[in-house]
Coordinates of C-alpha atoms and ligand atoms in Angstrom, one line a residue:
M1 CA 79.9 83.5 55.6
A2 CA 81.1 86.6 55.4
S3 CA 83.3 87.1 52.2
R4 CA 87.2 87.5 53.0
R5 CA 88.1 90.7 52.0
E6 CA 84.5 91.6 54.7
D7 CA 86.5 90.0 57.6
V8 CA 90.5 91.5 56.0
Q9 CA 88.0 94.9 56.8
Y10 CA 87.1 93.7 60.2
L11 CA 90.8 92.6 60.7
E12 CA 91.8 96.3 60.3
Y13 CA 89.0 98.0 62.4
I14 CA 89.9 95.6 65.0
F15 CA 93.8 96.3 64.9
S16 CA 93.6 100.5 64.3
Q17 CA 91.2 100.4 67.6
F18 CA 94.3 99.3 69.5
Y19 CA 96.9 100.6 67.0
D20 CA 97.9 104.6 68.8
I21 CA 97.6 102.3 72.7
G22 CA 100.9 103.4 74.0
V23 CA 102.6 104.8 71.2
N24 CA 105.7 106.2 71.7
S25 CA 108.3 108.9 70.1
Y26 CA 110.2 106.5 68.9
G27 CA 107.4 104.7 66.0
G28 CA 106.8 101.7 68.8
V29 CA 103.5 100.9 71.5
T30 CA 105.4 100.3 75.5
R31 CA 102.1 98.7 76.6
L32 CA 103.8 96.6 80.1
G33 CA 101.8 94.8 81.8
Y34 CA 99.2 96.2 84.8
T35 CA 99.8 99.9 83.7
K36 CA 96.8 101.7 82.9
I37 CA 97.8 101.6 79.4
E38 CA 97.7 97.3 79.6
D39 CA 94.6 99.0 80.5
E40 CA 93.4 100.9 77.1
M41 CA 94.3 98.0 76.0
H42 CA 91.9 95.4 77.5
D43 CA 89.1 97.6 77.8
M44 CA 89.6 98.0 74.0
F45 CA 89.0 94.8 73.9
K46 CA 85.9 94.1 76.3
D47 CA 84.1 97.6 74.2
L48 CA 85.6 95.5 70.6
G49 CA 83.8 92.3 73.0
E50 CA 80.4 93.7 73.6
E51 CA 79.7 96.3 70.1
E52 CA 79.6 92.0 68.4
N53 CA 76.9 91.2 71.3
L54 CA 79.0 89.0 73.0
H55 CA 79.6 88.1 77.0
T56 CA 82.5 89.8 78.2
Y57 CA 83.9 89.3 82.3
I58 CA 86.9 90.0 84.3
D59 CA 87.8 87.6 86.4
E60 CA 90.5 88.0 89.3
V61 CA 93.8 89.2 88.2
G62 CA 92.1 91.5 85.8
N63 CA 92.7 89.3 82.9
T64 CA 89.3 90.0 80.0
F65 CA 87.2 87.2 78.5
V66 CA 84.8 87.6 75.6
A67 CA 83.2 84.8 75.2
N68 CA 79.9 83.0 73.2
D69 CA 78.6 81.1 76.2
I70 CA 79.0 81.9 79.9
S71 CA 77.3 78.6 80.7
N72 CA 79.5 75.5 82.2
K73 CA 79.6 74.2 79.7
E74 CA 83.4 73.3 79.3
Y75 CA 84.6 75.9 76.3
Y76 CA 87.3 76.2 74.1
L77 CA 90.0 78.6 74.5
I78 CA 91.6 80.9 72.1
G79 CA 94.3 83.3 74.0
S80 CA 97.5 86.3 74.3
H81 CA 97.9 88.4 75.7
L82 CA 97.5 92.9 75.5
D83 CA 101.0 94.0 76.9
S84 CA 104.0 94.8 74.6
V85 CA 107.8 94.6 75.8
V86 CA 109.0 98.8 76.4
N87 CA 109.1 100.1 72.6
G88 CA 107.8 97.5 71.0
G89 CA 105.7 96.3 67.5
R90 CA 101.6 96.3 67.8
Y91 CA 101.3 92.5 66.8
D92 CA 103.3 90.7 69.2
G93 CA 100.7 89.4 71.7
V94 CA 97.9 91.1 69.9
V95 CA 97.5 89.1 66.4
G96 CA 96.1 86.1 68.6
V97 CA 93.4 88.6 70.5
L98 CA 92.6 89.7 66.9
A99 CA 92.4 86.3 65.6
G100 CA 89.9 85.4 68.6
L101 CA 87.1 88.2 67.5
L102 CA 87.4 87.4 64.3
I103 CA 86.9 82.9 65.3
L104 CA 83.8 84.4 67.0
N105 CA 82.6 86.4 64.3
W106 CA 82.5 83.3 61.9
A107 CA 81.1 81.4 64.9
K108 CA 78.1 83.7 65.2
N109 CA 78.1 84.4 61.3
D110 CA 78.4 80.2 61.2
N111 CA 75.4 79.3 64.2
L112 CA 77.8 76.8 65.1
D113 CA 76.9 75.5 68.7
I114 CA 80.8 75.5 70.1
P115 CA 81.4 77.4 73.9
I116 CA 84.0 79.1 72.3
R117 CA 85.9 82.1 74.7
V118 CA 89.0 84.4 73.9
G119 CA 90.8 85.2 76.6
A120 CA 93.6 88.8 76.9
F121 CA 95.9 87.1 79.7
R122 CA 97.1 90.4 81.6
C123 CA 101.8 91.1 81.7
E124 CA 103.1 88.3 79.8
E125 CA 105.8 90.1 78.7
S126 CA 109.3 90.4 81.9
S127 CA 109.4 94.1 80.8
N128 CA 107.2 96.0 83.7
F129 CA 108.3 93.1 86.7
G130 CA 111.7 91.4 85.2
K131 CA 108.1 87.9 86.1
C132 CA 106.5 86.8 82.5
T133 CA 102.5 85.2 82.4
I134 CA 101.4 86.9 85.4
G135 CA 97.7 86.4 84.3
S136 CA 98.1 83.6 83.1
G137 CA 99.8 81.4 85.5
L138 CA 98.1 82.6 88.3
I139 CA 95.0 81.8 87.0
T140 CA 96.3 77.8 86.2
G141 CA 98.2 77.9 89.5
E142 CA 102.1 78.0 87.0
L143 CA 102.3 80.8 89.3
K144 CA 101.5 81.1 93.1
R145 CA 100.5 84.1 95.4
D146 CA 104.6 83.2 96.8
D147 CA 105.8 83.8 93.5
V148 CA 104.4 87.4 92.3
K149 CA 103.8 88.7 96.3
G150 CA 107.1 90.4 96.2
L151 CA 107.5 91.8 92.6
V152 CA 108.4 95.5 92.0
S153 CA 107.4 97.3 88.6
K154 CA 109.4 99.6 86.7
T155 CA 108.5 102.3 88.2
G156 CA 108.3 101.0 91.4
R157 CA 105.2 99.6 92.2
S158 CA 104.6 96.9 93.8
I159 CA 102.5 94.2 92.6
I160 CA 100.7 93.9 95.7
E161 CA 99.8 97.7 95.9
I162 CA 98.6 97.5 92.2
F163 CA 96.6 94.6 92.5
N164 CA 94.7 95.9 96.1
S165 CA 93.5 98.4 93.7
K166 CA 92.1 97.4 91.0
G167 CA 90.6 94.6 93.8
Y168 CA 92.2 91.9 92.1
N169 CA 93.4 88.5 93.9
L170 CA 96.6 87.0 93.6
S171 CA 95.9 83.6 95.4
P172 CA 92.9 83.5 92.0
K173 CA 90.3 80.1 91.4
K174 CA 91.9 78.2 88.9
I175 CA 90.6 78.6 86.1
E176 CA 88.1 75.9 85.4
N177 CA 86.1 73.5 81.5
V178 CA 88.4 74.4 79.3
K179 CA 88.7 72.2 77.3
Q180 CA 91.4 72.9 75.1
Y181 CA 93.3 76.1 74.4
L182 CA 94.6 77.9 70.8
E183 CA 97.0 80.1 70.3
L184 CA 97.6 82.6 67.3
H185 CA 100.8 84.1 67.6
I186 CA 103.6 86.1 65.4
E187 CA 106.5 83.4 65.0
Q188 CA 109.1 86.3 66.3
G189 CA 111.8 84.2 64.0
K190 CA 112.7 83.8 60.7
V191 CA 112.0 80.0 59.1
L192 CA 108.7 81.4 58.1
E193 CA 108.7 84.1 55.7
E194 CA 112.5 82.9 55.0
Y195 CA 110.9 79.9 53.5
D196 CA 107.6 81.3 52.5
I197 CA 105.3 79.2 54.8
K198 CA 102.5 81.0 55.4
A199 CA 101.9 78.7 59.1
G200 CA 104.0 77.2 61.7
I201 CA 102.0 74.3 64.3
V202 CA 104.2 74.6 67.8
T203 CA 105.6 71.1 68.4
H204 CA 107.4 72.8 71.5
I205 CA 107.7 76.4 73.4
A206 CA 111.4 76.1 75.1
G207 CA 111.7 76.9 78.9
P208 CA 113.0 79.5 79.6
R209 CA 115.8 80.7 82.8
R210 CA 116.3 83.9 83.7
F211 CA 118.6 84.5 86.1
E212 CA 120.1 88.5 87.8
I213 CA 124.2 88.4 88.8
C214 CA 125.0 91.1 90.8
I215 CA 128.6 91.3 89.9
Y216 CA 130.9 93.4 93.1
G217 CA 134.1 94.9 93.3
E218 CA 135.5 97.9 94.2
A219 CA 134.6 101.8 92.7
E220 CA 138.4 103.2 92.8
H221 CA 139.3 106.4 91.3
S222 CA 140.1 105.6 87.7
G223 CA 143.5 107.9 88.1
A224 CA 145.7 107.0 90.6
T225 CA 144.2 103.4 91.3
P226 CA 147.1 100.9 88.6
M227 CA 146.2 98.1 86.4
D228 CA 147.7 95.5 88.8
M229 CA 145.5 96.9 91.6
R230 CA 141.8 97.0 90.0
S231 CA 138.3 94.9 90.7
D232 CA 137.0 96.3 88.5
A233 CA 133.3 94.4 88.3
L234 CA 131.9 96.3 84.0
C235 CA 135.5 94.1 83.2
A236 CA 134.3 91.1 85.4
A237 CA 131.6 91.5 83.8
S238 CA 131.9 92.1 79.8
E239 CA 134.2 88.6 80.0
F240 CA 130.7 86.8 82.1
V241 CA 128.5 88.3 79.2
L242 CA 130.8 87.3 76.2
E243 CA 131.6 83.9 78.0
L244 CA 127.7 83.0 78.0
E245 CA 127.5 84.0 74.1
K246 CA 129.6 81.1 73.8
L247 CA 127.9 78.8 75.4
G248 CA 125.2 79.8 73.9
R249 CA 126.7 79.3 71.0
K250 CA 128.3 75.9 71.8
E251 CA 124.6 74.6 72.7
A252 CA 123.0 76.2 69.1
H253 CA 122.9 72.4 67.5
R254 CA 120.4 71.3 70.7
K255 CA 117.9 75.0 70.1
S256 CA 119.2 76.3 73.2
V257 CA 120.3 80.3 72.7
T258 CA 121.9 83.1 76.0
T259 CA 121.1 86.1 76.3
V260 CA 122.0 89.0 78.6
G261 CA 119.7 92.0 77.8
V262 CA 120.1 93.8 80.7
L263 CA 123.5 95.3 82.1
N264 CA 123.0 97.9 84.8
N265 CA 127.2 99.6 85.6
N266 CA 127.0 101.3 88.9
P267 CA 128.0 104.1 90.0
N268 CA 128.3 105.0 85.7
V269 CA 130.5 108.1 86.4
L270 CA 133.3 108.5 83.9
N271 CA 136.5 108.8 86.2
V272 CA 135.3 105.8 88.9
I273 CA 136.1 102.5 88.1
P274 CA 133.1 100.9 88.2
G275 CA 132.2 99.0 91.2
E276 CA 128.9 97.3 90.9
V277 CA 127.4 95.8 87.9
N278 CA 123.7 94.5 88.3
L279 CA 123.0 91.0 84.6
G280 CA 119.0 90.5 84.0
I281 CA 120.9 86.7 82.2
D282 CA 117.3 84.7 79.8
I283 CA 118.2 81.0 79.0
R284 CA 116.0 79.2 76.5
G285 CA 115.8 75.7 74.6
I286 CA 113.5 72.9 74.5
D287 CA 116.0 70.1 75.5
I288 CA 116.1 70.0 78.7
N289 CA 120.3 68.8 78.6
S290 CA 121.2 71.4 77.2
L291 CA 119.7 74.1 79.1
D292 CA 121.0 71.8 82.4
E293 CA 125.1 72.4 80.3
I294 CA 124.6 76.0 79.8
E295 CA 123.3 76.2 83.2
N296 CA 126.7 74.6 84.4
G297 CA 129.0 76.5 82.5
M298 CA 127.5 79.8 84.1
N299 CA 128.3 78.7 87.3
E300 CA 131.8 77.4 86.3
A301 CA 132.4 81.3 84.6
M302 CA 131.3 82.6 87.9
K303 CA 133.7 80.7 89.6
R304 CA 137.4 81.2 87.1
I305 CA 136.2 85.3 86.7
S306 CA 135.8 86.0 90.1
K307 CA 139.2 84.2 91.3
E308 CA 140.7 86.4 88.4
R309 CA 139.4 89.7 89.4
N310 CA 139.3 89.7 92.7
V311 CA 135.4 90.2 91.9
K312 CA 132.4 88.8 94.3
F313 CA 128.7 87.5 92.3
F314 CA 125.6 86.8 93.3
L315 CA 123.4 85.1 91.0
Q316 CA 119.1 84.6 91.8
S317 CA 116.9 82.8 89.6
T318 CA 114.6 84.8 88.5
G319 CA 112.6 82.7 87.3
R320 CA 111.8 79.4 85.7
F321 CA 109.7 77.5 83.0
D322 CA 111.1 73.9 81.5
P323 CA 110.2 74.1 78.0
V324 CA 106.8 72.2 77.1
K325 CA 105.4 70.2 73.9
M326 CA 102.7 70.9 73.3
S327 CA 99.6 68.2 72.2
T328 CA 100.8 66.1 69.7
H329 CA 96.8 65.3 68.6
M330 CA 96.2 69.1 67.9
Q331 CA 99.6 69.4 66.3
K332 CA 97.7 66.4 63.8
K333 CA 94.7 67.9 63.5
L334 CA 95.8 71.2 62.9
S335 CA 98.0 70.1 60.3
E336 CA 95.3 68.3 58.5
C337 CA 93.3 71.6 58.5
S338 CA 95.8 73.6 57.3
E339 CA 96.2 70.5 54.4
K340 CA 92.3 71.1 53.4
L341 CA 92.4 74.8 53.6
R342 CA 95.9 74.8 51.2
I343 CA 97.5 77.4 53.5
S344 CA 101.4 75.1 53.7
H345 CA 103.2 75.2 57.1
K346 CA 105.5 73.5 59.0
V347 CA 106.1 72.5 62.1
M348 CA 108.7 74.1 64.5
P349 CA 109.7 74.1 67.8
S350 CA 109.1 78.1 70.0
G351 CA 112.0 79.8 70.9
A352 CA 110.5 82.4 72.2
G353 CA 107.2 81.9 75.9
H354 CA 104.0 82.3 75.6
D355 CA 101.0 82.1 77.6
A356 CA 99.7 79.0 76.3
M357 CA 103.5 77.5 78.5
A358 CA 100.6 78.3 81.9
F359 CA 98.2 76.6 79.8
T360 CA 99.6 73.3 79.2
R361 CA 98.6 72.6 83.2
V362 CA 94.6 72.8 82.6
C363 CA 93.9 71.3 79.0
D364 CA 95.3 70.3 76.1
T365 CA 97.5 73.6 74.1
A366 CA 98.3 74.0 71.7
M367 CA 99.4 77.0 69.2
V368 CA 99.7 77.5 66.0
F369 CA 101.9 81.3 64.0
I370 CA 102.0 82.9 61.1
P371 CA 105.7 84.4 59.6
C372 CA 106.3 87.8 60.6
Y373 CA 108.6 90.4 58.6
K374 CA 112.0 90.1 58.7
G375 CA 111.5 87.7 61.5
I376 CA 111.1 91.2 63.6
S377 CA 109.7 91.1 67.1
H378 CA 110.1 92.6 70.2
N379 CA 111.3 96.1 68.2
K380 CA 108.7 98.7 66.6
S381 CA 109.5 97.2 63.2
E382 CA 107.7 94.1 64.1
F383 CA 105.0 93.3 61.1
S384 CA 102.3 91.2 60.5
S385 CA 100.2 91.6 57.5
L386 CA 96.6 90.7 58.0
L387 CA 96.2 88.2 55.4
S388 CA 98.0 86.9 57.1
I389 CA 96.6 86.8 60.7
Y390 CA 93.4 85.7 58.6
D391 CA 94.6 82.3 57.4
G392 CA 96.2 81.5 60.8
A393 CA 91.8 82.4 62.0
K394 CA 90.7 80.0 58.9
I395 CA 93.7 77.3 60.3
I396 CA 91.3 77.5 63.9
Y397 CA 88.6 77.9 63.2
E398 CA 88.6 75.1 59.8
Y399 CA 90.2 73.6 63.5
L400 CA 87.5 73.7 65.8
K401 CA 84.8 73.6 63.3
G402 CA 86.1 69.5 62.7
E403 CA 85.4 69.9 66.9
K404 CA 81.4 69.9 66.7
Ligands
HGY501 O1 109.7 86.7 76.3 C1 109.4 86.2 75.5 O2 109.8 84.6 75.3 C2 107.5 86.4 75.2 O3 107.6 87.2 74.3 N1 107.3 87.0 76.2
MN502 MN1 107.1 88.8 73.2
MN503 MN1 104.4 87.3 72.9

C-alpha cells in the first residue's frame, strides 16, 4: 500500500492534468456538457486510466469508464461528472472521478478482487441545455429520447446534431450489472466546514423542479407612456422574483429553496418599456409537500401579478425530479467505515443535484460529501483540499473492502 504522501501526490498529479482544461480569463473554468472542452476532460480521464493499465471504454452517450474488470460480473460503480457551470470551479464533479482513480489504484496494489468501475457522466449540469444529468439520465432510463431530443445548447447546437456527429445514441441500452453506485462530491454548502467535520454521509438528494417563464407586457416609448398606462414586463418579473424568494423563505424550515437564476429582458434598451422577460426558475427540496406548497404559491403569484399589471405569464416545466433517498444500509456502513477510520462525519441531505439521483433507479446508491472552502461552489473560488479527497476516498475504499 502506497503511503498517504504518495497517494496525495498521485491526486495532485491527476488533478493537475485537468487543471487548465476550459480555463477562462475570469480565473474559473467553463466546461459545458457535450462541448469540445468536456470532450477534452473525458479524453484526459481515459488517458489517466490507460496510464494505469486499466480498461477504458465509452458508452453510447459519451460517458467514459475506467475499470479493473470488464467481464459481465456485477460491479461497484464510482462516478461523477467532468462538466462544469459557466465560469465554475475545478472541484464540482472532478473530485468524485479523482477519488475513483485513487480507489482503483489501491484495489490494484492490494489485489482486491472486486470489480470496480469509475464513470464520468456527460452533461450533469443544466448550464448548457437547461436539463441536468443527461449522460447518467439516458443510461439509467431516468431520461428518455423524447425528454432530450429537442434540446439546444447555449450556442444553438441541437443535441441531435451533436449526438449524430459523435455517433452517440439518444436511445441507449440501459446500463447493466451495477451492484451499487457510490459518489464522492464536494458538499457545495457550508455545514461540514462550519462544524469542522471531515465527511458527510448523504441521506437524501433534493429534487429539483425547474421552469421557464415568459412574461409578455407591451414594449412602448419610455418617455411618452404615462405610468398608469403601462404593461411593464420587467416590473412584473421583479415582483414575481421577490414573491418566489418569499415562498422559499417561508418553506426554508422544510429545507426547500427557490432561485431565479436566469433573467432575459427584451428589448433591453434604455428608452423602451420592457415588453418581454424570460425567467429561469430552480426550486429544490427534500419534502414533496413543501415543493407543492411553493409551486401553488408560484401559480397564485402569476395569476395576481398578471391581473394587476396587465401582463401575460407563460410557464413551462423544464425538469422535475422527486427528492431521492440514498440507501439506508449503505449509509449505515459508510458511517461505520468513517468511525473505523476515525474520520469525523455527519449524515445530511444534499441541496444540490447529482448523477446519483439517476442511479437510484438502477441500484442501491450512496454519496459521501467532503467540505469545500466556505461552501462556495459554481464559482471560480470553489476549493477543496487533496487531503479531503483522500479522506473521502478512504471511506469509500474501506466500504468496498467490507463488501468482499
Ligand atoms: O445544479 C446542481 O444541483 C448540480 O450542481 N448539477
Ligand atoms: Mn454543479
Ligand atoms: Mn456536481
